[in-house]
PDB file of C-alpha atoms and ligand atoms in Angstrom:
ATOM      1  CA  MET A   1    -147.416  11.912 -41.024  1.00 87.00           C
ATOM      2  CA  ALA A   2    -146.624  15.256 -42.649  1.00 94.00           C
ATOM      3  CA  GLU A   3    -149.570  17.446 -43.549  1.00 95.00           C
ATOM      4  CA  ARG A   4    -149.870  20.417 -45.938  1.00 96.00           C
ATOM      5  CA  ILE A   5    -151.381  23.458 -44.323  1.00 96.00           C
ATOM      6  CA  GLU A   6    -151.842  27.064 -45.380  1.00 96.00           C
ATOM      7  CA  LEU A   7    -150.665  29.818 -43.108  1.00 97.00           C
ATOM      8  CA  ARG A   8    -151.124  33.558 -43.400  1.00 98.00           C
ATOM      9  CA  VAL A   9    -147.736  34.991 -42.429  1.00 98.00           C
ATOM     10  CA  ASN A  10    -146.837  38.664 -42.654  1.00 98.00           C
ATOM     11  CA  ASP A  11    -149.827  39.286 -44.948  1.00 97.00           C
ATOM     12  CA  ARG A  12    -148.894  36.505 -47.372  1.00 97.00           C
ATOM     13  CA  ASN A  13    -150.408  33.055 -47.772  1.00 97.00           C
ATOM     14  CA  GLN A  14    -147.847  30.298 -47.394  1.00 97.00           C
ATOM     15  CA  VAL A  15    -148.255  26.556 -47.931  1.00 96.00           C
ATOM     16  CA  VAL A  16    -146.033  24.452 -45.710  1.00 97.00           C
ATOM     17  CA  GLU A  17    -145.687  20.780 -44.930  1.00 96.00           C
ATOM     18  CA  VAL A  18    -145.492  20.040 -41.231  1.00 97.00           C
ATOM     19  CA  GLU A  19    -145.595  17.129 -38.853  1.00 97.00           C
ATOM     20  CA  PRO A  20    -148.288  17.174 -36.161  1.00 97.00           C
ATOM     21  CA  PHE A  21    -145.543  17.958 -33.635  1.00 97.00           C
ATOM     22  CA  THR A  22    -143.798  20.741 -35.617  1.00 98.00           C
ATOM     23  CA  THR A  23    -143.832  23.919 -33.579  1.00 98.00           C
ATOM     24  CA  LEU A  24    -144.743  27.217 -35.143  1.00 98.00           C
ATOM     25  CA  ALA A  25    -141.223  28.458 -34.342  1.00 98.00           C
ATOM     26  CA  GLU A  26    -139.653  25.535 -36.230  1.00 98.00           C
ATOM     27  CA  CYS A  27    -141.989  26.039 -39.170  1.00 98.00           C
ATOM     28  CA  LEU A  28    -141.386  29.782 -39.427  1.00 98.00           C
ATOM     29  CA  ARG A  29    -137.608  29.477 -39.069  1.00 98.00           C
ATOM     30  CA  ASN A  30    -136.855  26.285 -40.974  1.00 97.00           C
ATOM     31  CA  GLN A  31    -139.457  26.338 -43.726  1.00 97.00           C
ATOM     32  CA  LEU A  32    -140.093  30.028 -44.277  1.00 98.00           C
ATOM     33  CA  GLY A  33    -136.650  31.357 -43.355  1.00 98.00           C
ATOM     34  CA  LEU A  34    -138.024  33.782 -40.782  1.00 98.00           C
ATOM     35  CA  ILE A  35    -135.043  33.531 -38.457  1.00 98.00           C
ATOM     36  CA  GLY A  36    -136.029  36.697 -36.618  1.00 98.00           C
ATOM     37  CA  VAL A  37    -138.121  34.232 -34.611  1.00 98.00           C
ATOM     38  CA  ARG A  38    -135.452  33.436 -32.056  1.00 98.00           C
ATOM     39  CA  VAL A  39    -135.428  30.179 -30.119  1.00 98.00           C
ATOM     40  CA  SER A  40    -133.614  30.060 -26.827  1.00 97.00           C
ATOM     41  CA  CYS A  41    -135.258  28.096 -24.005  1.00 98.00           C
ATOM     42  CA  ASN A  42    -137.699  26.293 -26.336  1.00 98.00           C
ATOM     43  CA  GLN A  43    -140.055  25.777 -23.407  1.00 98.00           C
ATOM     44  CA  GLY A  44    -142.043  28.986 -23.009  1.00 98.00           C
ATOM     45  CA  ASP A  45    -139.862  30.646 -20.401  1.00 98.00           C
ATOM     46  CA  CYS A  46    -137.869  33.403 -22.125  1.00 98.00           C
ATOM     47  CA  GLY A  47    -140.068  35.124 -24.712  1.00 98.00           C
ATOM     48  CA  ALA A  48    -137.314  35.205 -27.361  1.00 98.00           C
ATOM     49  CA  CYS A  49    -139.610  33.497 -29.862  1.00 98.00           C
ATOM     50  CA  THR A  50    -142.560  35.870 -29.377  1.00 98.00           C
ATOM     51  CA  ILE A  51    -144.646  36.516 -32.475  1.00 98.00           C
ATOM     52  CA  LEU A  52    -148.184  37.788 -32.937  1.00 98.00           C
ATOM     53  CA  VAL A  53    -151.057  35.443 -33.738  1.00 98.00           C
ATOM     54  CA  ASP A  54    -154.218  37.349 -34.526  1.00 97.00           C
ATOM     55  CA  GLY A  55    -152.515  40.360 -32.969  1.00 97.00           C
ATOM     56  CA  GLN A  56    -151.752  38.700 -29.648  1.00 98.00           C
ATOM     57  CA  PRO A  57    -148.248  37.824 -28.400  1.00 98.00           C
ATOM     58  CA  VAL A  58    -147.572  34.098 -28.506  1.00 98.00           C
ATOM     59  CA  ASN A  59    -144.493  32.028 -27.699  1.00 98.00           C
ATOM     60  CA  ALA A  60    -143.933  30.362 -31.060  1.00 98.00           C
ATOM     61  CA  CYS A  61    -141.971  27.531 -29.428  1.00 98.00           C
ATOM     62  CA  MET A  62    -145.101  26.528 -27.496  1.00 98.00           C
ATOM     63  CA  GLU A  63    -147.577  26.624 -30.391  1.00 98.00           C
ATOM     64  CA  LEU A  64    -147.993  23.898 -32.973  1.00 98.00           C
ATOM     65  CA  ALA A  65    -147.836  24.994 -36.583  1.00 98.00           C
ATOM     66  CA  ILE A  66    -151.094  23.208 -37.361  1.00 97.00           C
ATOM     67  CA  GLU A  67    -152.838  25.295 -34.703  1.00 97.00           C
ATOM     68  CA  ALA A  68    -151.990  28.445 -36.651  1.00 97.00           C
ATOM     69  CA  GLU A  69    -153.847  27.397 -39.791  1.00 96.00           C
ATOM     70  CA  GLY A  70    -156.334  30.079 -40.776  1.00 91.00           C
ATOM     71  CA  ARG A  71    -154.928  32.603 -38.336  1.00 96.00           C
ATOM     72  CA  SER A  72    -152.870  35.714 -38.995  1.00 97.00           C
ATOM     73  CA  VAL A  73    -149.226  35.362 -38.002  1.00 98.00           C
ATOM     74  CA  THR A  74    -146.870  38.321 -37.754  1.00 98.00           C
ATOM     75  CA  THR A  75    -143.144  38.074 -37.153  1.00 98.00           C
ATOM     76  CA  ILE A  76    -140.526  40.771 -36.790  1.00 98.00           C
ATOM     77  CA  GLU A  77    -139.907  40.503 -40.546  1.00 98.00           C
ATOM     78  CA  GLY A  78    -143.469  41.719 -41.144  1.00 98.00           C
ATOM     79  CA  LEU A  79    -143.176  45.055 -39.346  1.00 98.00           C
ATOM     80  CA  ALA A  80    -141.147  47.194 -41.741  1.00 97.00           C
ATOM     81  CA  ARG A  81    -143.080  48.845 -44.565  1.00 94.00           C
ATOM     82  CA  ASN A  82    -141.714  49.967 -47.946  1.00 93.00           C
ATOM     83  CA  GLY A  83    -138.140  49.764 -46.711  1.00 94.00           C
ATOM     84  CA  HIS A  84    -138.834  51.796 -43.573  1.00 97.00           C
ATOM     85  CA  LEU A  85    -138.446  50.347 -40.099  1.00 98.00           C
ATOM     86  CA  HIS A  86    -141.538  50.271 -37.931  1.00 98.00           C
ATOM     87  CA  PRO A  87    -141.432  53.131 -35.368  1.00 98.00           C
ATOM     88  CA  ILE A  88    -140.788  50.607 -32.589  1.00 98.00           C
ATOM     89  CA  GLN A  89    -137.816  49.171 -34.466  1.00 98.00           C
ATOM     90  CA  GLN A  90    -136.571  52.684 -35.146  1.00 98.00           C
ATOM     91  CA  ALA A  91    -136.865  53.611 -31.473  1.00 98.00           C
ATOM     92  CA  PHE A  92    -134.829  50.561 -30.441  1.00 98.00           C
ATOM     93  CA  VAL A  93    -132.094  51.699 -32.851  1.00 98.00           C
ATOM     94  CA  GLU A  94    -132.153  55.316 -31.668  1.00 98.00           C
ATOM     95  CA  HIS A  95    -132.224  54.499 -27.947  1.00 98.00           C
ATOM     96  CA  HIS A  96    -129.837  51.517 -28.079  1.00 97.00           C
ATOM     97  CA  GLY A  97    -132.553  49.176 -26.804  1.00 98.00           C
ATOM     98  CA  MET A  98    -130.275  46.162 -27.235  1.00 96.00           C
ATOM     99  CA  GLN A  99    -126.802  44.805 -26.752  1.00 97.00           C
ATOM    100  CA  CYS A 100    -126.494  41.378 -28.417  1.00 98.00           C
ATOM    101  CA  GLY A 101    -129.971  41.744 -29.907  1.00 97.00           C
ATOM    102  CA  PHE A 102    -131.065  38.169 -29.288  1.00 98.00           C
ATOM    103  CA  CYS A 103    -134.112  39.139 -27.267  1.00 98.00           C
ATOM    104  CA  THR A 104    -134.977  42.140 -29.436  1.00 98.00           C
ATOM    105  CA  PRO A 105    -137.487  40.660 -31.902  1.00 98.00           C
ATOM    106  CA  GLY A 106    -139.530  39.210 -29.062  1.00 98.00           C
ATOM    107  CA  MET A 107    -139.418  42.473 -27.132  1.00 98.00           C
ATOM    108  CA  ILE A 108    -140.525  44.444 -30.184  1.00 98.00           C
ATOM    109  CA  MET A 109    -143.408  42.086 -30.948  1.00 98.00           C
ATOM    110  CA  VAL A 110    -144.715  42.393 -27.394  1.00 98.00           C
ATOM    111  CA  ALA A 111    -144.379  46.174 -27.639  1.00 98.00           C
ATOM    112  CA  ARG A 112    -146.275  46.109 -30.936  1.00 98.00           C
ATOM    113  CA  ALA A 113    -149.223  44.354 -29.301  1.00 98.00           C
ATOM    114  CA  LEU A 114    -149.092  46.613 -26.257  1.00 98.00           C
ATOM    115  CA  LEU A 115    -149.131  49.850 -28.257  1.00 98.00           C
ATOM    116  CA  GLU A 116    -151.967  48.555 -30.411  1.00 98.00           C
ATOM    117  CA  SER A 117    -154.190  48.155 -27.350  1.00 98.00           C
ATOM    118  CA  ASN A 118    -152.677  50.938 -25.232  1.00 98.00           C
ATOM    119  CA  PRO A 119    -151.103  53.760 -27.264  1.00 98.00           C
ATOM    120  CA  ALA A 120    -150.003  55.691 -24.179  1.00 98.00           C
ATOM    121  CA  PRO A 121    -148.664  53.167 -21.656  1.00 98.00           C
ATOM    122  CA  THR A 122    -146.990  54.159 -18.419  1.00 98.00           C
ATOM    123  CA  GLU A 123    -143.519  52.888 -17.635  1.00 98.00           C
ATOM    124  CA  GLN A 124    -145.084  50.383 -15.254  1.00 98.00           C
ATOM    125  CA  GLU A 125    -147.438  49.123 -17.966  1.00 98.00           C
ATOM    126  CA  VAL A 126    -144.499  48.612 -20.328  1.00 98.00           C
ATOM    127  CA  LYS A 127    -142.677  46.641 -17.634  1.00 98.00           C
ATOM    128  CA  GLU A 128    -145.748  44.501 -17.007  1.00 98.00           C
ATOM    129  CA  ALA A 129    -146.195  43.802 -20.728  1.00 98.00           C
ATOM    130  CA  LEU A 130    -142.568  42.709 -21.044  1.00 98.00           C
ATOM    131  CA  VAL A 131    -142.556  40.567 -17.908  1.00 98.00           C
ATOM    132  CA  GLY A 132    -142.340  37.325 -19.905  1.00 97.00           C
ATOM    133  CA  ASN A 133    -139.383  38.455 -21.992  1.00 98.00           C
ATOM    134  CA  ILE A 134    -135.893  37.898 -20.627  1.00 98.00           C
ATOM    135  CA  CYS A 135    -132.883  39.957 -21.681  1.00 98.00           C
ATOM    136  CA  ARG A 136    -129.671  38.210 -20.726  1.00 97.00           C
ATOM    137  CA  CYS A 137    -127.724  41.405 -21.411  1.00 98.00           C
ATOM    138  CA  GLY A 138    -129.782  43.347 -18.876  1.00 97.00           C
ATOM    139  CA  SER A 139    -130.775  46.049 -21.337  1.00 98.00           C
ATOM    140  CA  TYR A 140    -134.136  46.585 -19.676  1.00 98.00           C
ATOM    141  CA  PRO A 141    -133.840  50.347 -18.976  1.00 98.00           C
ATOM    142  CA  LYS A 142    -133.081  51.133 -22.601  1.00 98.00           C
ATOM    143  CA  ILE A 143    -135.685  48.684 -23.851  1.00 98.00           C
ATOM    144  CA  ILE A 144    -138.338  50.433 -21.759  1.00 98.00           C
ATOM    145  CA  THR A 145    -137.137  53.845 -22.943  1.00 98.00           C
ATOM    146  CA  SER A 146    -137.362  52.616 -26.529  1.00 98.00           C
ATOM    147  CA  VAL A 147    -140.948  51.445 -26.124  1.00 98.00           C
ATOM    148  CA  LEU A 148    -142.048  54.676 -24.448  1.00 98.00           C
ATOM    149  CA  SER A 149    -140.351  56.716 -27.164  1.00 98.00           C
ATOM    150  CA  ALA A 150    -141.998  54.650 -29.888  1.00 98.00           C
ATOM    151  CA  ALA A 151    -145.372  55.166 -28.252  1.00 98.00           C
ATOM    152  CA  GLN A 152    -144.887  58.918 -28.355  1.00 98.00           C
ATOM    153  CA  THR A 153    -143.732  58.846 -31.982  1.00 98.00           C
ATOM    154  CA  MET A 154    -146.725  56.734 -32.991  1.00 97.00           C
ATOM    155  CA  ARG A 155    -149.174  59.009 -31.169  1.00 96.00           C
ATOM    156  CA  GLU A 156    -147.735  62.038 -32.906  1.00 95.00           C
ATOM    157  CA  GLY A 157    -148.188  60.056 -36.113  1.00 80.00           C
TER     158      GLY A 157
HETATM  159  S1  FES B   1    -137.738  30.129 -26.977  1.00 63.39           S
HETATM  160 FE1  FES B   1    -139.873  30.287 -26.807  1.00 63.39          FE
HETATM  161  S2  FES B   1    -140.201  31.117 -24.850  1.00 63.39           S
HETATM  162 FE2  FES B   1    -138.054  30.783 -24.928  1.00 63.39          FE
HETATM  163  S1  FES B   2    -129.873  42.458 -25.764  1.00 63.39           S
HETATM  164 FE1  FES B   2    -128.846  40.567 -25.404  1.00 63.39          FE
HETATM  165  S2  FES B   2    -130.400  39.296 -24.601  1.00 63.39           S
HETATM  166 FE2  FES B   2    -131.313  41.238 -24.706  1.00 63.39          FE
END
């Protein structure tokens, strides 16, 4: 039985109609058009679908949409401000932190949460934060460089 719920997504209130079994990833992609939420394994293994819920990284394929009611959801589409990429996005562009780009939104959302709690991470801390995110293209060195560069840019403000 479909149910209407209100979600707070990228600082906007959104009313959606979901089944009890609709995942947050399905809801964000199919109902709100937020296709930056990538779905690959659909079983919590790859991190492609990572978003932030109340500031914490979450695999959107493993969360039910109804569980997100009343919580703050942020997707990759919510990072840019006034037409300017977020510094983490900008760093991924400048340091070629991607090849096909499929894993990139998830990587960036994890990095966003990491730099919020730890503005000056070591390389090892970046690796540990990204341990649940798989890059099939093997772009890890440039992804890590991108995150470290973004951290420096953000500290210099
Ligand atoms: S698609 Fe969600 S973890 Fe892989
Ligand atoms: S850049 Fe292709 S999967 Fe990571």
